[in-house]
Amino acid sequence: MQPTRILPERRGPLAPGIDEALIERVVRGFYGRVREDDMLGPVFDDVIEDWEPHLRTMMDFWSSVLMMTGRYHGRPMPKHMRLPIGRNHFLRWLALFEATVNEECDGEAAALFIDRAHRIARSLLLGLSYSPSSQGPSGP
């Protein structure tokens, strides 16, 4: 039996140019667009009373995703399951996010932000569309 190899913990930006200031600019710029958007604005405004704590949470989230800081400890799926959202909302979310990222970032930083956003959107959309009754029998 081979011994378990423990890899060193990686912390820090996953791409050059990513730092907390950039994450803050992207998050604030993106949610500024969301709040003005005809499709997404009403969805968010119905559930967010005080935007500053939400923005701080999203900065922690993206810091954890892109810089491995471990600051975000939330569970996004249950929060999104309560929202009246579907595929078109996610497509709009991605379009606004990409536009913001492309204004604030370039190169590897932009590519990483966009890649992670697509993965997150895909995961949330799959989770929201999952129905246990649509699955076949489980177990023996």
Short mmCIF file of N, CA and C in Angstrom, two decimals:
data_model
loop_
_atom_site.label_atom_id
_atom_site.label_comp_id
_atom_site.label_asym_id
_atom_site.label_seq_id
_atom_site.Cartn_x
_atom_site.Cartn_y
_atom_site.Cartn_z
N MET A 1 0.83 -1.17 0.00
CA MET A 1 0.00 0.00 0.00
C MET A 1 0.89 1.25 0.00
N GLN A 2 0.56 2.16 -0.88
CA GLN A 2 1.33 3.39 -1.01
C GLN A 2 0.87 4.40 0.05
N PRO A 3 1.81 5.15 0.61
CA PRO A 3 1.41 6.18 1.57
C PRO A 3 0.62 7.28 0.87
N THR A 4 -0.29 7.88 1.59
CA THR A 4 -1.07 8.99 1.06
C THR A 4 -0.17 10.21 0.94
N ARG A 5 -0.19 10.81 -0.22
CA ARG A 5 0.60 12.02 -0.44
C ARG A 5 -0.28 13.24 -0.18
N ILE A 6 0.15 14.07 0.69
CA ILE A 6 -0.60 15.28 0.99
C ILE A 6 0.02 16.43 0.21
N LEU A 7 -0.82 17.05 -0.60
CA LEU A 7 -0.35 18.18 -1.39
C LEU A 7 -0.40 19.45 -0.55
N PRO A 8 0.54 20.34 -0.76
CA PRO A 8 0.51 21.59 0.00
C PRO A 8 -0.75 22.39 -0.35
N GLU A 9 -1.27 23.09 0.65
CA GLU A 9 -2.45 23.90 0.43
C GLU A 9 -2.09 25.08 -0.46
N ARG A 10 -2.90 25.31 -1.47
CA ARG A 10 -2.63 26.43 -2.36
C ARG A 10 -3.49 27.61 -1.97
N ARG A 11 -2.86 28.71 -1.76
CA ARG A 11 -3.58 29.96 -1.49
C ARG A 11 -2.97 31.02 -2.39
N GLY A 12 -3.79 31.95 -2.76
CA GLY A 12 -3.32 33.02 -3.62
C GLY A 12 -4.04 32.97 -4.95
N PRO A 13 -3.85 33.99 -5.76
CA PRO A 13 -4.58 34.09 -7.02
C PRO A 13 -4.26 32.93 -7.96
N LEU A 14 -5.30 32.47 -8.65
CA LEU A 14 -5.13 31.40 -9.63
C LEU A 14 -4.70 31.92 -10.99
N ALA A 15 -4.69 33.23 -11.17
CA ALA A 15 -4.24 33.84 -12.42
C ALA A 15 -3.60 35.19 -12.09
N PRO A 16 -2.63 35.61 -12.89
CA PRO A 16 -2.01 36.91 -12.67
C PRO A 16 -3.03 38.04 -12.75
N GLY A 17 -2.86 39.02 -11.89
CA GLY A 17 -3.73 40.20 -11.93
C GLY A 17 -4.95 40.12 -11.04
N ILE A 18 -5.24 38.94 -10.51
CA ILE A 18 -6.40 38.81 -9.63
C ILE A 18 -6.00 39.19 -8.21
N ASP A 19 -6.71 40.16 -7.68
CA ASP A 19 -6.51 40.55 -6.28
C ASP A 19 -7.86 41.00 -5.73
N GLU A 20 -7.88 41.34 -4.44
CA GLU A 20 -9.13 41.72 -3.79
C GLU A 20 -9.75 42.97 -4.41
N ALA A 21 -8.93 43.91 -4.83
CA ALA A 21 -9.45 45.14 -5.44
C ALA A 21 -10.15 44.84 -6.76
N LEU A 22 -9.58 43.95 -7.56
CA LEU A 22 -10.22 43.57 -8.82
C LEU A 22 -11.54 42.85 -8.55
N ILE A 23 -11.53 41.94 -7.61
CA ILE A 23 -12.76 41.21 -7.27
C ILE A 23 -13.84 42.19 -6.84
N GLU A 24 -13.48 43.17 -6.03
CA GLU A 24 -14.48 44.16 -5.59
C GLU A 24 -15.03 44.96 -6.77
N ARG A 25 -14.16 45.37 -7.69
CA ARG A 25 -14.64 46.12 -8.86
C ARG A 25 -15.59 45.29 -9.70
N VAL A 26 -15.25 44.03 -9.91
CA VAL A 26 -16.11 43.15 -10.71
C VAL A 26 -17.45 42.95 -10.02
N VAL A 27 -17.42 42.61 -8.74
CA VAL A 27 -18.67 42.35 -8.01
C VAL A 27 -19.56 43.59 -7.99
N ARG A 28 -19.00 44.73 -7.64
CA ARG A 28 -19.81 45.96 -7.57
C ARG A 28 -20.31 46.36 -8.96
N GLY A 29 -19.46 46.25 -9.96
CA GLY A 29 -19.88 46.59 -11.32
C GLY A 29 -20.97 45.67 -11.84
N PHE A 30 -20.79 44.38 -11.59
CA PHE A 30 -21.77 43.39 -12.04
C PHE A 30 -23.13 43.61 -11.38
N TYR A 31 -23.14 43.74 -10.07
CA TYR A 31 -24.43 43.90 -9.38
C TYR A 31 -25.05 45.26 -9.66
N GLY A 32 -24.26 46.26 -10.02
CA GLY A 32 -24.82 47.51 -10.50
C GLY A 32 -25.62 47.28 -11.77
N ARG A 33 -25.08 46.46 -12.66
CA ARG A 33 -25.80 46.12 -13.90
C ARG A 33 -27.04 45.29 -13.59
N VAL A 34 -26.90 44.33 -12.69
CA VAL A 34 -28.03 43.46 -12.34
C VAL A 34 -29.19 44.30 -11.82
N ARG A 35 -28.91 45.23 -10.95
CA ARG A 35 -29.98 46.04 -10.34
C ARG A 35 -30.72 46.88 -11.37
N GLU A 36 -30.05 47.24 -12.45
CA GLU A 36 -30.68 48.04 -13.51
C GLU A 36 -31.32 47.18 -14.59
N ASP A 37 -31.09 45.89 -14.56
CA ASP A 37 -31.57 44.99 -15.61
C ASP A 37 -33.06 44.69 -15.44
N ASP A 38 -33.80 44.75 -16.56
CA ASP A 38 -35.25 44.50 -16.52
C ASP A 38 -35.60 43.08 -16.10
N MET A 39 -34.77 42.11 -16.44
CA MET A 39 -35.07 40.72 -16.11
C MET A 39 -34.57 40.35 -14.71
N LEU A 40 -33.33 40.67 -14.41
CA LEU A 40 -32.73 40.23 -13.16
C LEU A 40 -32.98 41.18 -11.99
N GLY A 41 -33.09 42.46 -12.26
CA GLY A 41 -33.27 43.43 -11.19
C GLY A 41 -34.41 43.11 -10.25
N PRO A 42 -35.61 42.86 -10.77
CA PRO A 42 -36.74 42.55 -9.88
C PRO A 42 -36.54 41.28 -9.05
N VAL A 43 -35.89 40.28 -9.62
CA VAL A 43 -35.65 39.02 -8.88
C VAL A 43 -34.78 39.30 -7.66
N PHE A 44 -33.70 40.03 -7.86
CA PHE A 44 -32.79 40.34 -6.76
C PHE A 44 -33.41 41.32 -5.77
N ASP A 45 -34.09 42.34 -6.29
CA ASP A 45 -34.68 43.34 -5.40
C ASP A 45 -35.75 42.76 -4.49
N ASP A 46 -36.40 41.69 -4.94
CA ASP A 46 -37.43 41.05 -4.11
C ASP A 46 -36.84 40.34 -2.90
N VAL A 47 -35.57 39.94 -2.96
CA VAL A 47 -35.00 39.15 -1.86
C VAL A 47 -33.86 39.85 -1.12
N ILE A 48 -33.31 40.91 -1.70
CA ILE A 48 -32.19 41.61 -1.05
C ILE A 48 -32.66 42.98 -0.58
N GLU A 49 -32.71 43.15 0.73
CA GLU A 49 -33.12 44.44 1.29
C GLU A 49 -31.93 45.38 1.43
N ASP A 50 -30.82 44.86 1.91
CA ASP A 50 -29.61 45.65 2.12
C ASP A 50 -28.51 45.08 1.23
N TRP A 51 -28.13 45.83 0.21
CA TRP A 51 -27.21 45.31 -0.78
C TRP A 51 -25.78 45.16 -0.28
N GLU A 52 -25.35 45.99 0.64
CA GLU A 52 -23.94 45.94 1.06
C GLU A 52 -23.53 44.59 1.64
N PRO A 53 -24.31 43.99 2.55
CA PRO A 53 -23.93 42.65 3.04
C PRO A 53 -23.89 41.61 1.91
N HIS A 54 -24.82 41.72 0.97
CA HIS A 54 -24.80 40.77 -0.16
C HIS A 54 -23.53 40.95 -0.99
N LEU A 55 -23.17 42.19 -1.26
CA LEU A 55 -21.95 42.45 -2.03
C LEU A 55 -20.73 41.91 -1.31
N ARG A 56 -20.67 42.10 0.00
CA ARG A 56 -19.53 41.58 0.79
C ARG A 56 -19.49 40.06 0.72
N THR A 57 -20.65 39.42 0.80
CA THR A 57 -20.70 37.96 0.69
C THR A 57 -20.21 37.52 -0.68
N MET A 58 -20.62 38.22 -1.73
CA MET A 58 -20.19 37.85 -3.08
C MET A 58 -18.69 38.10 -3.27
N MET A 59 -18.15 39.12 -2.63
CA MET A 59 -16.70 39.34 -2.69
C MET A 59 -15.97 38.20 -1.99
N ASP A 60 -16.50 37.76 -0.86
CA ASP A 60 -15.91 36.60 -0.17
C ASP A 60 -15.99 35.35 -1.04
N PHE A 61 -17.14 35.18 -1.70
CA PHE A 61 -17.32 34.02 -2.57
C PHE A 61 -16.27 34.01 -3.68
N TRP A 62 -16.16 35.12 -4.41
CA TRP A 62 -15.22 35.17 -5.53
C TRP A 62 -13.77 35.13 -5.05
N SER A 63 -13.49 35.67 -3.88
CA SER A 63 -12.15 35.56 -3.31
C SER A 63 -11.81 34.10 -3.04
N SER A 64 -12.78 33.36 -2.54
CA SER A 64 -12.57 31.93 -2.28
C SER A 64 -12.38 31.16 -3.58
N VAL A 65 -13.16 31.51 -4.59
CA VAL A 65 -13.08 30.81 -5.88
C VAL A 65 -11.78 31.11 -6.62
N LEU A 66 -11.39 32.38 -6.66
CA LEU A 66 -10.27 32.80 -7.50
C LEU A 66 -8.94 32.97 -6.77
N MET A 67 -9.00 33.07 -5.44
CA MET A 67 -7.76 33.27 -4.68
C MET A 67 -7.58 32.22 -3.58
N MET A 68 -8.52 31.30 -3.49
CA MET A 68 -8.43 30.19 -2.53
C MET A 68 -8.31 30.69 -1.09
N THR A 69 -9.01 31.77 -0.77
CA THR A 69 -8.90 32.34 0.57
C THR A 69 -9.72 31.58 1.61
N GLY A 70 -10.74 30.87 1.17
CA GLY A 70 -11.58 30.14 2.10
C GLY A 70 -12.50 31.03 2.92
N ARG A 71 -12.73 32.25 2.47
CA ARG A 71 -13.57 33.18 3.24
C ARG A 71 -15.07 32.89 3.11
N TYR A 72 -15.47 32.23 2.05
CA TYR A 72 -16.90 31.97 1.85
C TYR A 72 -17.24 30.58 2.37
N HIS A 73 -18.27 30.52 3.20
CA HIS A 73 -18.69 29.24 3.77
C HIS A 73 -20.18 29.00 3.56
N GLY A 74 -20.78 29.70 2.63
CA GLY A 74 -22.22 29.59 2.41
C GLY A 74 -22.62 28.39 1.57
N ARG A 75 -23.90 28.26 1.39
CA ARG A 75 -24.48 27.20 0.56
C ARG A 75 -25.39 27.87 -0.46
N PRO A 76 -24.89 28.15 -1.66
CA PRO A 76 -25.68 28.92 -2.62
C PRO A 76 -26.91 28.19 -3.17
N MET A 77 -26.87 26.87 -3.26
CA MET A 77 -27.99 26.17 -3.88
C MET A 77 -29.32 26.41 -3.17
N PRO A 78 -29.42 26.22 -1.86
CA PRO A 78 -30.72 26.45 -1.21
C PRO A 78 -31.26 27.87 -1.42
N LYS A 79 -30.37 28.85 -1.43
CA LYS A 79 -30.82 30.23 -1.63
C LYS A 79 -31.38 30.42 -3.03
N HIS A 80 -30.74 29.82 -4.02
CA HIS A 80 -31.21 29.98 -5.39
C HIS A 80 -32.47 29.16 -5.67
N MET A 81 -32.67 28.08 -4.94
CA MET A 81 -33.85 27.24 -5.16
C MET A 81 -35.14 27.98 -4.83
N ARG A 82 -35.07 28.99 -4.00
CA ARG A 82 -36.27 29.75 -3.62
C ARG A 82 -36.61 30.85 -4.62
N LEU A 83 -35.74 31.06 -5.59
CA LEU A 83 -35.94 32.17 -6.53
C LEU A 83 -36.71 31.72 -7.77
N PRO A 84 -37.52 32.61 -8.34
CA PRO A 84 -38.23 32.29 -9.59
C PRO A 84 -37.31 32.51 -10.80
N ILE A 85 -36.34 31.62 -10.96
CA ILE A 85 -35.36 31.77 -12.03
C ILE A 85 -35.26 30.49 -12.85
N GLY A 86 -34.83 30.67 -14.09
CA GLY A 86 -34.64 29.54 -14.99
C GLY A 86 -33.48 29.81 -15.93
N ARG A 87 -33.43 29.04 -16.98
CA ARG A 87 -32.31 29.09 -17.93
C ARG A 87 -32.07 30.50 -18.48
N ASN A 88 -33.12 31.19 -18.87
CA ASN A 88 -32.95 32.53 -19.44
C ASN A 88 -32.35 33.51 -18.45
N HIS A 89 -32.68 33.34 -17.18
CA HIS A 89 -32.08 34.20 -16.15
C HIS A 89 -30.57 33.95 -16.06
N PHE A 90 -30.20 32.67 -16.14
CA PHE A 90 -28.77 32.35 -16.07
C PHE A 90 -28.03 32.87 -17.30
N LEU A 91 -28.65 32.78 -18.46
CA LEU A 91 -28.01 33.32 -19.67
C LEU A 91 -27.82 34.82 -19.55
N ARG A 92 -28.82 35.51 -19.02
CA ARG A 92 -28.70 36.95 -18.84
C ARG A 92 -27.63 37.28 -17.79
N TRP A 93 -27.63 36.50 -16.70
CA TRP A 93 -26.64 36.67 -15.64
C TRP A 93 -25.23 36.55 -16.24
N LEU A 94 -25.02 35.52 -17.05
CA LEU A 94 -23.71 35.31 -17.66
C LEU A 94 -23.34 36.45 -18.61
N ALA A 95 -24.30 36.93 -19.39
CA ALA A 95 -24.02 38.02 -20.32
C ALA A 95 -23.59 39.28 -19.56
N LEU A 96 -24.30 39.62 -18.50
CA LEU A 96 -23.93 40.80 -17.71
C LEU A 96 -22.59 40.60 -17.01
N PHE A 97 -22.37 39.39 -16.51
CA PHE A 97 -21.12 39.11 -15.82
C PHE A 97 -19.93 39.20 -16.78
N GLU A 98 -20.07 38.60 -17.95
CA GLU A 98 -18.99 38.65 -18.94
C GLU A 98 -18.70 40.07 -19.37
N ALA A 99 -19.74 40.87 -19.58
CA ALA A 99 -19.53 42.27 -19.97
C ALA A 99 -18.75 43.02 -18.89
N THR A 100 -19.10 42.78 -17.64
CA THR A 100 -18.40 43.43 -16.53
C THR A 100 -16.95 42.97 -16.46
N VAL A 101 -16.75 41.67 -16.52
CA VAL A 101 -15.39 41.12 -16.44
C VAL A 101 -14.53 41.65 -17.58
N ASN A 102 -15.08 41.70 -18.78
CA ASN A 102 -14.30 42.17 -19.92
C ASN A 102 -13.96 43.65 -19.83
N GLU A 103 -14.74 44.42 -19.08
CA GLU A 103 -14.40 45.83 -18.84
C GLU A 103 -13.32 45.98 -17.77
N GLU A 104 -13.33 45.10 -16.78
CA GLU A 104 -12.44 45.24 -15.62
C GLU A 104 -11.14 44.43 -15.72
N CYS A 105 -11.16 43.36 -16.51
CA CYS A 105 -10.02 42.43 -16.54
C CYS A 105 -9.55 42.20 -17.96
N ASP A 106 -8.38 41.58 -18.06
CA ASP A 106 -7.95 41.10 -19.36
C ASP A 106 -7.15 39.82 -19.17
N GLY A 107 -6.83 39.19 -20.26
CA GLY A 107 -5.98 38.01 -20.24
C GLY A 107 -6.49 36.87 -19.39
N GLU A 108 -5.57 36.27 -18.64
CA GLU A 108 -5.89 35.10 -17.84
C GLU A 108 -6.92 35.39 -16.76
N ALA A 109 -6.87 36.58 -16.20
CA ALA A 109 -7.83 36.92 -15.14
C ALA A 109 -9.25 36.90 -15.69
N ALA A 110 -9.47 37.52 -16.84
CA ALA A 110 -10.80 37.52 -17.45
C ALA A 110 -11.24 36.11 -17.80
N ALA A 111 -10.34 35.34 -18.39
CA ALA A 111 -10.68 33.97 -18.78
C ALA A 111 -11.06 33.13 -17.56
N LEU A 112 -10.34 33.30 -16.46
CA LEU A 112 -10.63 32.52 -15.26
C LEU A 112 -11.96 32.93 -14.65
N PHE A 113 -12.21 34.22 -14.52
CA PHE A 113 -13.50 34.69 -14.01
C PHE A 113 -14.65 34.09 -14.83
N ILE A 114 -14.54 34.19 -16.15
CA ILE A 114 -15.62 33.74 -17.03
C ILE A 114 -15.78 32.23 -16.98
N ASP A 115 -14.67 31.51 -16.96
CA ASP A 115 -14.75 30.04 -16.86
C ASP A 115 -15.46 29.63 -15.58
N ARG A 116 -15.06 30.21 -14.47
CA ARG A 116 -15.68 29.84 -13.19
C ARG A 116 -17.15 30.25 -13.15
N ALA A 117 -17.49 31.38 -13.72
CA ALA A 117 -18.89 31.81 -13.76
C ALA A 117 -19.74 30.82 -14.54
N HIS A 118 -19.22 30.34 -15.67
CA HIS A 118 -19.97 29.36 -16.46
C HIS A 118 -20.13 28.05 -15.70
N ARG A 119 -19.10 27.62 -15.01
CA ARG A 119 -19.20 26.38 -14.22
C ARG A 119 -20.23 26.53 -13.11
N ILE A 120 -20.20 27.67 -12.44
CA ILE A 120 -21.14 27.92 -11.34
C ILE A 120 -22.57 27.97 -11.88
N ALA A 121 -22.78 28.69 -12.96
CA ALA A 121 -24.12 28.78 -13.54
C ALA A 121 -24.63 27.41 -13.96
N ARG A 122 -23.77 26.62 -14.59
CA ARG A 122 -24.16 25.27 -15.01
C ARG A 122 -24.53 24.41 -13.81
N SER A 123 -23.74 24.49 -12.77
CA SER A 123 -24.01 23.71 -11.57
C SER A 123 -25.33 24.12 -10.92
N LEU A 124 -25.55 25.42 -10.78
CA LEU A 124 -26.79 25.89 -10.19
C LEU A 124 -27.99 25.51 -11.04
N LEU A 125 -27.87 25.67 -12.34
CA LEU A 125 -28.98 25.34 -13.23
C LEU A 125 -29.31 23.85 -13.17
N LEU A 126 -28.27 23.02 -13.14
CA LEU A 126 -28.51 21.57 -13.00
C LEU A 126 -29.18 21.27 -11.67
N GLY A 127 -28.72 21.89 -10.62
CA GLY A 127 -29.32 21.67 -9.30
C GLY A 127 -30.76 22.12 -9.24
N LEU A 128 -31.07 23.24 -9.87
CA LEU A 128 -32.43 23.76 -9.86
C LEU A 128 -33.37 22.92 -10.70
N SER A 129 -32.84 22.27 -11.72
CA SER A 129 -33.71 21.47 -12.60
C SER A 129 -33.80 20.02 -12.16
N TYR A 130 -33.03 19.63 -11.15
CA TYR A 130 -33.04 18.25 -10.66
C TYR A 130 -34.35 17.97 -9.93
N SER A 131 -34.92 16.83 -10.24
CA SER A 131 -36.12 16.39 -9.55
C SER A 131 -35.95 14.92 -9.22
N PRO A 132 -36.01 14.54 -7.94
CA PRO A 132 -35.83 13.13 -7.59
C PRO A 132 -36.83 12.23 -8.30
N SER A 133 -38.02 12.73 -8.60
CA SER A 133 -39.02 11.89 -9.27
C SER A 133 -38.66 11.62 -10.72
N SER A 134 -37.73 12.41 -11.29
CA SER A 134 -37.34 12.18 -12.68
C SER A 134 -36.27 11.11 -12.80
N GLN A 135 -35.75 10.66 -11.67
CA GLN A 135 -34.72 9.63 -11.67
C GLN A 135 -35.35 8.26 -11.57
N GLY A 136 -34.65 7.29 -12.04
CA GLY A 136 -35.12 5.91 -11.93
C GLY A 136 -35.02 5.44 -10.51
N PRO A 137 -35.42 4.21 -10.27
CA PRO A 137 -35.33 3.67 -8.91
C PRO A 137 -33.88 3.67 -8.44
N SER A 138 -33.71 3.91 -7.15
CA SER A 138 -32.35 3.90 -6.62
C SER A 138 -32.22 2.79 -5.60
N GLY A 139 -31.01 2.34 -5.48
CA GLY A 139 -30.71 1.31 -4.48
C GLY A 139 -31.16 -0.07 -4.92
N PRO A 140 -30.82 -1.07 -4.11
CA PRO A 140 -31.17 -2.45 -4.47
C PRO A 140 -32.63 -2.75 -4.26
#
